[in-house]
PDB file of C-alpha atoms in Angstrom:
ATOM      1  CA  UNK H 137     186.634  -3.544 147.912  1.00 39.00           C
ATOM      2  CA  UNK H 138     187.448  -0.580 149.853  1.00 39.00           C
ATOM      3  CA  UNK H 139     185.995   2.385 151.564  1.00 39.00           C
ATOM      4  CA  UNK H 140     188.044   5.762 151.297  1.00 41.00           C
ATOM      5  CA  UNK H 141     187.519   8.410 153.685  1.00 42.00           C
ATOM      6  CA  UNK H 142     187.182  10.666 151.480  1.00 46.00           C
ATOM      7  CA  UNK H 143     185.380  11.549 148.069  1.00 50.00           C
ATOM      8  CA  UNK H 144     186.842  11.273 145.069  1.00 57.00           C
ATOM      9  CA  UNK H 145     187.245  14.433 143.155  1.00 64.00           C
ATOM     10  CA  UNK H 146     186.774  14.042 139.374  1.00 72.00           C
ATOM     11  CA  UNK H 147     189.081  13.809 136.797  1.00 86.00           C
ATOM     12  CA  UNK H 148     192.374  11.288 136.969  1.00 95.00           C
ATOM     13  CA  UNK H 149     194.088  10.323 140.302  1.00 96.00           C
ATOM     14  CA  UNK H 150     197.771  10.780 139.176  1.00 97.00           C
ATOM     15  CA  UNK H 151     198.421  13.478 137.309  1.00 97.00           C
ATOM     16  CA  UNK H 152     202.147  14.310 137.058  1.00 98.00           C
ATOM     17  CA  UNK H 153     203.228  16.770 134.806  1.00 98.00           C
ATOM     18  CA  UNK H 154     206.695  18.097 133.433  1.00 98.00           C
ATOM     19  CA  UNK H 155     208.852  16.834 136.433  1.00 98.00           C
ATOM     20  CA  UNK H 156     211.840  17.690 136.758  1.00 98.00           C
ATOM     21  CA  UNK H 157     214.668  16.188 139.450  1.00 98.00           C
ATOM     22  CA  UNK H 158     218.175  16.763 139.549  1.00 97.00           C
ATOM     23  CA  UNK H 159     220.001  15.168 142.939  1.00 95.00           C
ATOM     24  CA  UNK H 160     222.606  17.919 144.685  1.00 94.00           C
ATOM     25  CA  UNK H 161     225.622  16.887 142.812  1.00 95.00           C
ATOM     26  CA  UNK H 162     224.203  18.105 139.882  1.00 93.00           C
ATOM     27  CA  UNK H 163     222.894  14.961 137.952  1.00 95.00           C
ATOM     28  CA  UNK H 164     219.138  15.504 136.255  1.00 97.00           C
ATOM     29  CA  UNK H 165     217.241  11.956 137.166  1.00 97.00           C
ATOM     30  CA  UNK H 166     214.386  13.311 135.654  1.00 98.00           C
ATOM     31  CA  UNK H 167     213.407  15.463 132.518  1.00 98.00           C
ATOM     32  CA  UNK H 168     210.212  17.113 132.393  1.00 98.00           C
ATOM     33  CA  UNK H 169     208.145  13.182 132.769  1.00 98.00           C
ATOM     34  CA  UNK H 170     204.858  13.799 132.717  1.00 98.00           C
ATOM     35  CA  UNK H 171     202.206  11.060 133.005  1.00 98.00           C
ATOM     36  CA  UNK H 172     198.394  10.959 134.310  1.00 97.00           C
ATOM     37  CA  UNK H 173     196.788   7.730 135.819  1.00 98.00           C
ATOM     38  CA  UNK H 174     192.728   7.144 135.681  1.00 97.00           C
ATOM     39  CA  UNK H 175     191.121   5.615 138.718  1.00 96.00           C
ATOM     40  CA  UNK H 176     190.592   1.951 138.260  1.00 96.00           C
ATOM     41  CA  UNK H 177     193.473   2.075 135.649  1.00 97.00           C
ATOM     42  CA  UNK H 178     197.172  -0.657 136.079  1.00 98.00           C
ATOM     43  CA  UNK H 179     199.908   1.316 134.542  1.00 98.00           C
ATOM     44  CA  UNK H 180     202.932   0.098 134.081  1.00 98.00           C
ATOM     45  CA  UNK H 181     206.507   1.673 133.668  1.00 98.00           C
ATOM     46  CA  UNK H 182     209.124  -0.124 131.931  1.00 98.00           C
ATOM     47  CA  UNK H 183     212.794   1.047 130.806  1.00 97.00           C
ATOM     48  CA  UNK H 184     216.941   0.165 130.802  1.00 95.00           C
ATOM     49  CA  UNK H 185     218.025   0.648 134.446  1.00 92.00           C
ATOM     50  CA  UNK H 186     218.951   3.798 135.294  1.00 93.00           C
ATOM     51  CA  UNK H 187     216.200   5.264 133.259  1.00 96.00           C
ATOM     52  CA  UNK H 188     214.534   7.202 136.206  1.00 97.00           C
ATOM     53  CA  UNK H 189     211.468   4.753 136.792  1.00 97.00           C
ATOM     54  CA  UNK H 190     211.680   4.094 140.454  1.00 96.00           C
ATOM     55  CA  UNK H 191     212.958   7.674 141.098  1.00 97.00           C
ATOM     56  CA  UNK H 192     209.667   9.016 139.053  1.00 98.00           C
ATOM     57  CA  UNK H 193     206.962   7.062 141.011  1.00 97.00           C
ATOM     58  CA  UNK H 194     208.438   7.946 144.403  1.00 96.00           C
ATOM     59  CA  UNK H 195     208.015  11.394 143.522  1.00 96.00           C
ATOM     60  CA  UNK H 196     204.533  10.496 143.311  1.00 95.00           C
ATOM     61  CA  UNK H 197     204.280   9.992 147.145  1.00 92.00           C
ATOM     62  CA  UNK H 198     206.993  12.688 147.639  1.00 92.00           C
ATOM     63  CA  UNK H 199     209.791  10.223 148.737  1.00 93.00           C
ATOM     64  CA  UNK H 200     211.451  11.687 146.320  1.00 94.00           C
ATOM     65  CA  UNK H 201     211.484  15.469 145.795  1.00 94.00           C
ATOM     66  CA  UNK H 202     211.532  17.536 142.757  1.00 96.00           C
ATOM     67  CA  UNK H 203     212.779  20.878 141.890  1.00 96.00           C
ATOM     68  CA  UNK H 204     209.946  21.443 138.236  1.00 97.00           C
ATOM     69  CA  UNK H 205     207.050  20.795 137.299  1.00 97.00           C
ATOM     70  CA  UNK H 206     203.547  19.455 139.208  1.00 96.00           C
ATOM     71  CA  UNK H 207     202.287  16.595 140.713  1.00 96.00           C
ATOM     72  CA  UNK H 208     198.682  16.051 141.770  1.00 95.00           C
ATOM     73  CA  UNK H 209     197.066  13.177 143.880  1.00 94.00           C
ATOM     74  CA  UNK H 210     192.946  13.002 143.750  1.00 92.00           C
ATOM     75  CA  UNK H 211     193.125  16.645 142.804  1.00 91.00           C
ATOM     76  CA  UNK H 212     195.184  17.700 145.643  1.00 90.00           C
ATOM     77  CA  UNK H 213     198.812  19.576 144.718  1.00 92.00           C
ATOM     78  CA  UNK H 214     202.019  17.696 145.915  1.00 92.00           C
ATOM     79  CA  UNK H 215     203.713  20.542 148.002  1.00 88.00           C
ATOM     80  CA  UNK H 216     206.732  20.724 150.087  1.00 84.00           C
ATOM     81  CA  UNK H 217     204.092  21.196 152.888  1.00 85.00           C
ATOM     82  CA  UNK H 218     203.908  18.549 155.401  1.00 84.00           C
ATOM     83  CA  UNK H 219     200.212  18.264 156.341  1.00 85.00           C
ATOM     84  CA  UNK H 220     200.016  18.154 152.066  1.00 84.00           C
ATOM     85  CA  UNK H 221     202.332  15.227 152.091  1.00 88.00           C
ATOM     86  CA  UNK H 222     200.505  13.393 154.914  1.00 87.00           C
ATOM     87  CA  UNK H 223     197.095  13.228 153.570  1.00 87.00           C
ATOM     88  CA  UNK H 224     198.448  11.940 150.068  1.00 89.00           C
ATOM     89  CA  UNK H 225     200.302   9.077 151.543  1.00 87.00           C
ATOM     90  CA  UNK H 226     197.239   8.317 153.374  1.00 86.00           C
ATOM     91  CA  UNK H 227     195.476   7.915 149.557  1.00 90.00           C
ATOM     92  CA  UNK H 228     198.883   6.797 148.288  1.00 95.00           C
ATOM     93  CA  UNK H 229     200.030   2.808 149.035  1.00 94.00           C
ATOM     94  CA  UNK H 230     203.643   1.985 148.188  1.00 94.00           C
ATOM     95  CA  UNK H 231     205.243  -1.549 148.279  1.00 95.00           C
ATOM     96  CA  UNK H 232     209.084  -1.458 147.665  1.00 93.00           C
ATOM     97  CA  UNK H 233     211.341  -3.986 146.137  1.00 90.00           C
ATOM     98  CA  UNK H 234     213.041  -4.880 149.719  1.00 90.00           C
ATOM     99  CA  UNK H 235     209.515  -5.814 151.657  1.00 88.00           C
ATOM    100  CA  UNK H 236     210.401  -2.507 154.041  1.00 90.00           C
ATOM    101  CA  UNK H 237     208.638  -4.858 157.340  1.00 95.00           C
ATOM    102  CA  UNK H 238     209.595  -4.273 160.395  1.00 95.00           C
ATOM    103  CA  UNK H 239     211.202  -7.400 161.517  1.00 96.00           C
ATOM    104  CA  UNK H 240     210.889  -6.806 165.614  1.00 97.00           C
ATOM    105  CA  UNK H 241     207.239  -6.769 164.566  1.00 96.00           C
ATOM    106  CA  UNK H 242     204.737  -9.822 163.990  1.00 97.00           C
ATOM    107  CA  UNK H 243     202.717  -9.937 160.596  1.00 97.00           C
ATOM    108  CA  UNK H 244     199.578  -8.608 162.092  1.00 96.00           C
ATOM    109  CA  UNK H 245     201.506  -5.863 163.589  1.00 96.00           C
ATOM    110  CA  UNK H 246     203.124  -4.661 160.737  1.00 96.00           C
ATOM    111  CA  UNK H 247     199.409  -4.613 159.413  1.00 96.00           C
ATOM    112  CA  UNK H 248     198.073  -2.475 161.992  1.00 96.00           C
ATOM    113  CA  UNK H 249     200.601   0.163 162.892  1.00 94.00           C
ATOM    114  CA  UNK H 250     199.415   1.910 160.313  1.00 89.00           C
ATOM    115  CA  UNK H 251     195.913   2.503 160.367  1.00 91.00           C
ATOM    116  CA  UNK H 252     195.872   2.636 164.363  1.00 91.00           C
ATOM    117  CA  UNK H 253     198.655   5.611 163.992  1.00 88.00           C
ATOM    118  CA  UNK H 254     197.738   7.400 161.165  1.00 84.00           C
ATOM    119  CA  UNK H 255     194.182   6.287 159.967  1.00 85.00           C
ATOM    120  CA  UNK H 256     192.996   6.607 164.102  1.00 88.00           C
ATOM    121  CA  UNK H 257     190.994   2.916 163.935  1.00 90.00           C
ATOM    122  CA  UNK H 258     190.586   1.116 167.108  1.00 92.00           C
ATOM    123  CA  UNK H 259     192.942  -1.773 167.165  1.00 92.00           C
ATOM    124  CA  UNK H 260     190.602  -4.370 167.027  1.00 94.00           C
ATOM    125  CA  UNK H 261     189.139  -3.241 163.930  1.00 93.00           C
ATOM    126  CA  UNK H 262     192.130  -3.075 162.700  1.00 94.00           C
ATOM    127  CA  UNK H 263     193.351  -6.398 163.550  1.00 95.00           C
ATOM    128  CA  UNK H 264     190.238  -7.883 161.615  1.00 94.00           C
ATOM    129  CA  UNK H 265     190.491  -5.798 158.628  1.00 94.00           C
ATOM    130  CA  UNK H 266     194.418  -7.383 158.715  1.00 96.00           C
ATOM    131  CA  UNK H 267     193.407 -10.715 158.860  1.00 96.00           C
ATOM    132  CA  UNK H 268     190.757 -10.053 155.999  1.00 95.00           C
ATOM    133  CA  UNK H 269     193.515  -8.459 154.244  1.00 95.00           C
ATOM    134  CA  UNK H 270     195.805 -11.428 154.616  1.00 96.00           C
ATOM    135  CA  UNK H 271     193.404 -13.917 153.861  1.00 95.00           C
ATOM    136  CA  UNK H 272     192.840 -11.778 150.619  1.00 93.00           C
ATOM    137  CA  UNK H 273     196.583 -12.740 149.592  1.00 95.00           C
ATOM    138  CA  UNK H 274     196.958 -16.137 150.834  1.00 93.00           C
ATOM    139  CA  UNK H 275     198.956 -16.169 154.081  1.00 95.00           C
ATOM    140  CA  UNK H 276     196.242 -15.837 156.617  1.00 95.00           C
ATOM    141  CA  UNK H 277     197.994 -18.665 158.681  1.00 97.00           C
ATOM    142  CA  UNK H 278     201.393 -16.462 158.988  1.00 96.00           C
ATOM    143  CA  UNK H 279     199.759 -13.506 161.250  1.00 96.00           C
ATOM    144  CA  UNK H 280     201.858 -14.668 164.230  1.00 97.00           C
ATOM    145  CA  UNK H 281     205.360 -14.765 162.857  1.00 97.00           C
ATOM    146  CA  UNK H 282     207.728 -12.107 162.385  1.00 97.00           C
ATOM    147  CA  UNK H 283     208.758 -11.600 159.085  1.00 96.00           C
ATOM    148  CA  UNK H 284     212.459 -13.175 159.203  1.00 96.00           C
ATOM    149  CA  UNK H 285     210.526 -16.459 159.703  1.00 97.00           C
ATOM    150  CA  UNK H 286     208.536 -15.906 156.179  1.00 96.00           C
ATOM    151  CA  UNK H 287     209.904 -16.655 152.426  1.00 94.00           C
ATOM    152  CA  UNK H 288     210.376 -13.821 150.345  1.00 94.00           C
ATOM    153  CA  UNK H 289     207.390 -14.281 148.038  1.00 94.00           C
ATOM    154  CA  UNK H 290     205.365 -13.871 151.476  1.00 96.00           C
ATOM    155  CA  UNK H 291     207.036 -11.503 152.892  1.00 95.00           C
ATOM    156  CA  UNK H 292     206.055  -9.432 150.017  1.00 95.00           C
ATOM    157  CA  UNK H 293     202.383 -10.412 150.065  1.00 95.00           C
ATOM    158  CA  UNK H 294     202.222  -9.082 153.392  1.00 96.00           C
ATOM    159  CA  UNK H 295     203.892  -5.630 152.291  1.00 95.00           C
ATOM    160  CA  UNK H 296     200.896  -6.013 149.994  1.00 96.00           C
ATOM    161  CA  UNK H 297     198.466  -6.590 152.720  1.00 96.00           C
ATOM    162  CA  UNK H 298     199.785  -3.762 154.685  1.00 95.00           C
ATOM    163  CA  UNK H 299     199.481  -1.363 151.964  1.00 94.00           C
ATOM    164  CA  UNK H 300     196.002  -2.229 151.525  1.00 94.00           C
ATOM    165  CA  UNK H 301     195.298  -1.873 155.316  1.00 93.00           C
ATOM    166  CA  UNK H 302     195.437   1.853 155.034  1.00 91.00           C
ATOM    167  CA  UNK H 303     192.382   1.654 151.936  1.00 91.00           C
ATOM    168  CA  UNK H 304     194.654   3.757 149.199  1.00 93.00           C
ATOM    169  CA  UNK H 305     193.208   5.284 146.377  1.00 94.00           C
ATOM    170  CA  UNK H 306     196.429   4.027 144.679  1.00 96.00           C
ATOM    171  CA  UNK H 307     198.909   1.630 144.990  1.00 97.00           C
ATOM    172  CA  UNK H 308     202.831   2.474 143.535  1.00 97.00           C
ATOM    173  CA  UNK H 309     204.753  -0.526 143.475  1.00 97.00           C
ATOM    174  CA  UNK H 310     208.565  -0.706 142.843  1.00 96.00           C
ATOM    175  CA  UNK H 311     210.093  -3.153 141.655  1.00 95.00           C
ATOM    176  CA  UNK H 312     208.351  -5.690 143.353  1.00 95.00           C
ATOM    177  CA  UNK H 313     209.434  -8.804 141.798  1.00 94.00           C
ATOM    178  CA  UNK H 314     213.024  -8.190 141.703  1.00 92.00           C
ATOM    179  CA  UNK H 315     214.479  -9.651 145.214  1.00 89.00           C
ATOM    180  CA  UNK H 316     212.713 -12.877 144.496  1.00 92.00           C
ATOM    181  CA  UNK H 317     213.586 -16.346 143.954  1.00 90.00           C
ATOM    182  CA  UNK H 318     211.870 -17.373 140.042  1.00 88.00           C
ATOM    183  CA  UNK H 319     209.597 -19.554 141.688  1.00 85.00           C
ATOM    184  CA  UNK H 320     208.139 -17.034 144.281  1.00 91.00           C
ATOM    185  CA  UNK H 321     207.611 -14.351 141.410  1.00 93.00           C
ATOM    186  CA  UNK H 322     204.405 -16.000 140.366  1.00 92.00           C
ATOM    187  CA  UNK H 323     202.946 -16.484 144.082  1.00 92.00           C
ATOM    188  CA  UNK H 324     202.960 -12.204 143.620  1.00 95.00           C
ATOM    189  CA  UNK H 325     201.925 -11.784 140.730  1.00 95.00           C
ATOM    190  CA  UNK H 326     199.063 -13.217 141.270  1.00 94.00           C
ATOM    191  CA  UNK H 327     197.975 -11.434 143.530  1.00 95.00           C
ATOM    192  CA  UNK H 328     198.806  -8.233 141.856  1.00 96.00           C
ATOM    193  CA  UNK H 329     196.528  -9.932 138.896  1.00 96.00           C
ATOM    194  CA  UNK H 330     193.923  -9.953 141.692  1.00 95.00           C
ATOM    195  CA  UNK H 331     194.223  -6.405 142.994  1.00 95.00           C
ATOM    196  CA  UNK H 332     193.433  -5.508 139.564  1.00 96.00           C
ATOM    197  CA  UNK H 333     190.742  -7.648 138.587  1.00 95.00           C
ATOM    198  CA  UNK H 334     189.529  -5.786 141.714  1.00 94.00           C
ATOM    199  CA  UNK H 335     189.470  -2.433 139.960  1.00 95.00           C
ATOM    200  CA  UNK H 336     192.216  -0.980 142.031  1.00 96.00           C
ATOM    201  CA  UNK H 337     194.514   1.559 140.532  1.00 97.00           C
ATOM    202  CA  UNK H 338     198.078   0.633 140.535  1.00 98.00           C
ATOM    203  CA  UNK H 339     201.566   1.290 139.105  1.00 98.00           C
ATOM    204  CA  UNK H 340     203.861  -0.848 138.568  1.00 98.00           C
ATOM    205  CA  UNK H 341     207.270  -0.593 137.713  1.00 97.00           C
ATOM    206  CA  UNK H 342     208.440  -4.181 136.895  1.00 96.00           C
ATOM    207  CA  UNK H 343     210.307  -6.256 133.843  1.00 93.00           C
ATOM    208  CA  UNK H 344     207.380  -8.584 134.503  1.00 94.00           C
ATOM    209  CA  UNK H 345     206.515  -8.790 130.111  1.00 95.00           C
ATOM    210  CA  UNK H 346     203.687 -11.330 131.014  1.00 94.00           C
ATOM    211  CA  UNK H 347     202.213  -9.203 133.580  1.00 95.00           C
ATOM    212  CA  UNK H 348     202.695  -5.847 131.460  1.00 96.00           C
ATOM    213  CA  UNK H 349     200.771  -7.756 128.772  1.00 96.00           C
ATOM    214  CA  UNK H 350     197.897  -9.274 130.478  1.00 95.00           C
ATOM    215  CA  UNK H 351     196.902  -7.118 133.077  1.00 96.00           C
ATOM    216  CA  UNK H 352     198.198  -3.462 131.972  1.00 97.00           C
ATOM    217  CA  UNK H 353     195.650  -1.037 130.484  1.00 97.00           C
ATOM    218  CA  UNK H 354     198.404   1.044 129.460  1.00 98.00           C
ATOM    219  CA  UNK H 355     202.717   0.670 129.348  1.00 98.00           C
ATOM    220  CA  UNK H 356     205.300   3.261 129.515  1.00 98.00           C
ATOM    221  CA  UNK H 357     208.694   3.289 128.391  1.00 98.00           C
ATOM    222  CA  UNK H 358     211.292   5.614 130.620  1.00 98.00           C
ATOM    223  CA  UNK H 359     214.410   5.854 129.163  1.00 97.00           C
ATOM    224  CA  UNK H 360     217.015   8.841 130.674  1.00 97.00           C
ATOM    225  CA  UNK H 361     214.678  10.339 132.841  1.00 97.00           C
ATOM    226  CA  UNK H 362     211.898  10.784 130.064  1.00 97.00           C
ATOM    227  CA  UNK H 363     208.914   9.127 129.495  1.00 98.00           C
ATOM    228  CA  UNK H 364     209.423   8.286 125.552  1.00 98.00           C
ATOM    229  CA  UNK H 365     205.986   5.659 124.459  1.00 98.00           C
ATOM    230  CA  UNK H 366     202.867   5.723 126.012  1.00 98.00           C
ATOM    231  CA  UNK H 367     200.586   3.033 124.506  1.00 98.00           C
ATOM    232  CA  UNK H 368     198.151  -0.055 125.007  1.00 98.00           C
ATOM    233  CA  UNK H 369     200.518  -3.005 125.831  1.00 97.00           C
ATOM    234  CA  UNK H 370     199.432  -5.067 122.497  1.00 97.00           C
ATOM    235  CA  UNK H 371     200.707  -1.598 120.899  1.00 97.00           C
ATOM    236  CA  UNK H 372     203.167  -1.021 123.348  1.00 97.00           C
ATOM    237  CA  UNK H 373     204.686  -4.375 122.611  1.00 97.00           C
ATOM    238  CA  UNK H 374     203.915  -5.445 118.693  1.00 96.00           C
ATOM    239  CA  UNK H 375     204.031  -1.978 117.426  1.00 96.00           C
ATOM    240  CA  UNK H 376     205.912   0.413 119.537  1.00 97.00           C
ATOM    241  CA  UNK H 377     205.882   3.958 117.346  1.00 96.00           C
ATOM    242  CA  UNK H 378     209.787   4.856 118.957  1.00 96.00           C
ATOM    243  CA  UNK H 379     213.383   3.361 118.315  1.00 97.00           C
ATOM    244  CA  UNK H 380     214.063   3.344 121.747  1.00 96.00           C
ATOM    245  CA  UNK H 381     211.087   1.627 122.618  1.00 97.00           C
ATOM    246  CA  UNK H 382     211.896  -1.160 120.274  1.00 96.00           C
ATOM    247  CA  UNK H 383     215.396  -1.238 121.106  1.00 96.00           C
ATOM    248  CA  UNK H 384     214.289  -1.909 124.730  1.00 96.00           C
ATOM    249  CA  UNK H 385     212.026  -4.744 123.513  1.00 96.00           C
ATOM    250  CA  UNK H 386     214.766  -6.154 121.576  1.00 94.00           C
ATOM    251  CA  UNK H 387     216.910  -6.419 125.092  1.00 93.00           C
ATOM    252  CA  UNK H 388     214.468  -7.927 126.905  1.00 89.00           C
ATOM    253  CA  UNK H 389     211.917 -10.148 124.601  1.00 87.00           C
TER     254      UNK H 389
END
């Protein structure tokens, strides 16, 4: 499905180890979470709020910083250095809870800013490989509007789109369910399901059960900034080996 510009190096594409975050007023968001993604693999991150989950992937693309510990991206060391931080959010897709669009801009522009900026593609390739992009997740007929005139659920499938527009190795999402009305949730999800059926490497954090259990290779339970269960969601989710994990469950099942 896509073309990367450049080749993967062996071994997994996420591989975060012993982080460690605390914010300037002195409170520790993360505790030495550690967790390694394979290429082609849907991971997803579950946990009580609070428990560090968004904070954790978006040190992934270095939104977040952190003061311990390692991250690597495709092989490549997350570093405080900017030219490092470019080229792994050029690998690294992120779609946020809150759409992040730029509403001045139409849907096909938000599409293309991107790779016409950052990736250097002429704009008319660009403007096709959007509109393949949006056919992809059902809203080819919305490439005109700006995104105020667009429901939610859409909006979000073209955060989606534009994501995919820039060919990641990996796609982070956060949350991306959460500012939707029930009935929009679904019209997502779905395409999420498809993304994956697709072989591409994603993770998710969401309170999406269904999702976790059908389309997940592998769940993770966060819980006060640690990463506590690592399993196989029919594991994860009929026989989690923690307390905490099945505490969680209990909560939210």
């Amino acid at each position: 499905m896509t073309s990367h510009s450049s080749p993967a190096s062996p071994g997994p594409i996420l591989r975060a180890e012993a982080v460690h975050k605390w914010y300037p007023n002195g409170f520790q968001a993360l505790k030495g979470a550690s967790l390694s993604v394979e290429r082609g693999e849907v991971v997803v991150i579950m946990g009580p709020s609070g428990s560090g989950k968004s904070t954790f992937i978006r040190t992934f693309n270095a939104l977040e910083d952190f003061q311990q510990g390692s991250i690597h991206i495709d092989g490549r060391p997350l570093s405080a250095d900017l030219r490092d931080i470019d080229a792994i959010r050029r690998e690294v897709g992120m779609v946020f809870q809150q759409f992040n669009l730029f509403p001045h801009l139409t849907v096909l522009e938000n599409l293309t800013l991107a790779p016409v900026l950052v990736r250097r593609r002429n704009r008319a390739e660009a403007g096709r490989r959007a509109l393949q992009l949006l056919e992809r997740v059902g809203i080819a007929e919305q490439a005109d509007k700006f995104p105020g005139q667009l429901s939610g659920g859409q909006q979000q499938r073209v955060a989606i789109a534009r994501s995919l527009c820039m060919d990641p190795q990996l796609i982070l999402f956060d949350e991306p369910t959460s500012a939707l009305d029930p009935e929009m949730v679904r019209e997502v999800l779905e395409v999420m399901q498809g993304l994956a059926a697709d072989g591409m490497t994603m993770v998710v954090v969401t309170h999406e059960v269904r999702f976790a259990q059908q389309v997940a290779h592998r769940v993770v339970l966060m819980d006060a900034g640690e990463v506590v269960e690592v399993a196989p969601p029919q594991q994860f989710f009929a026989n989690p080996a923690h307390q905490r994990t099945r505490r969680f469950l209990d909560q939210i099942l």
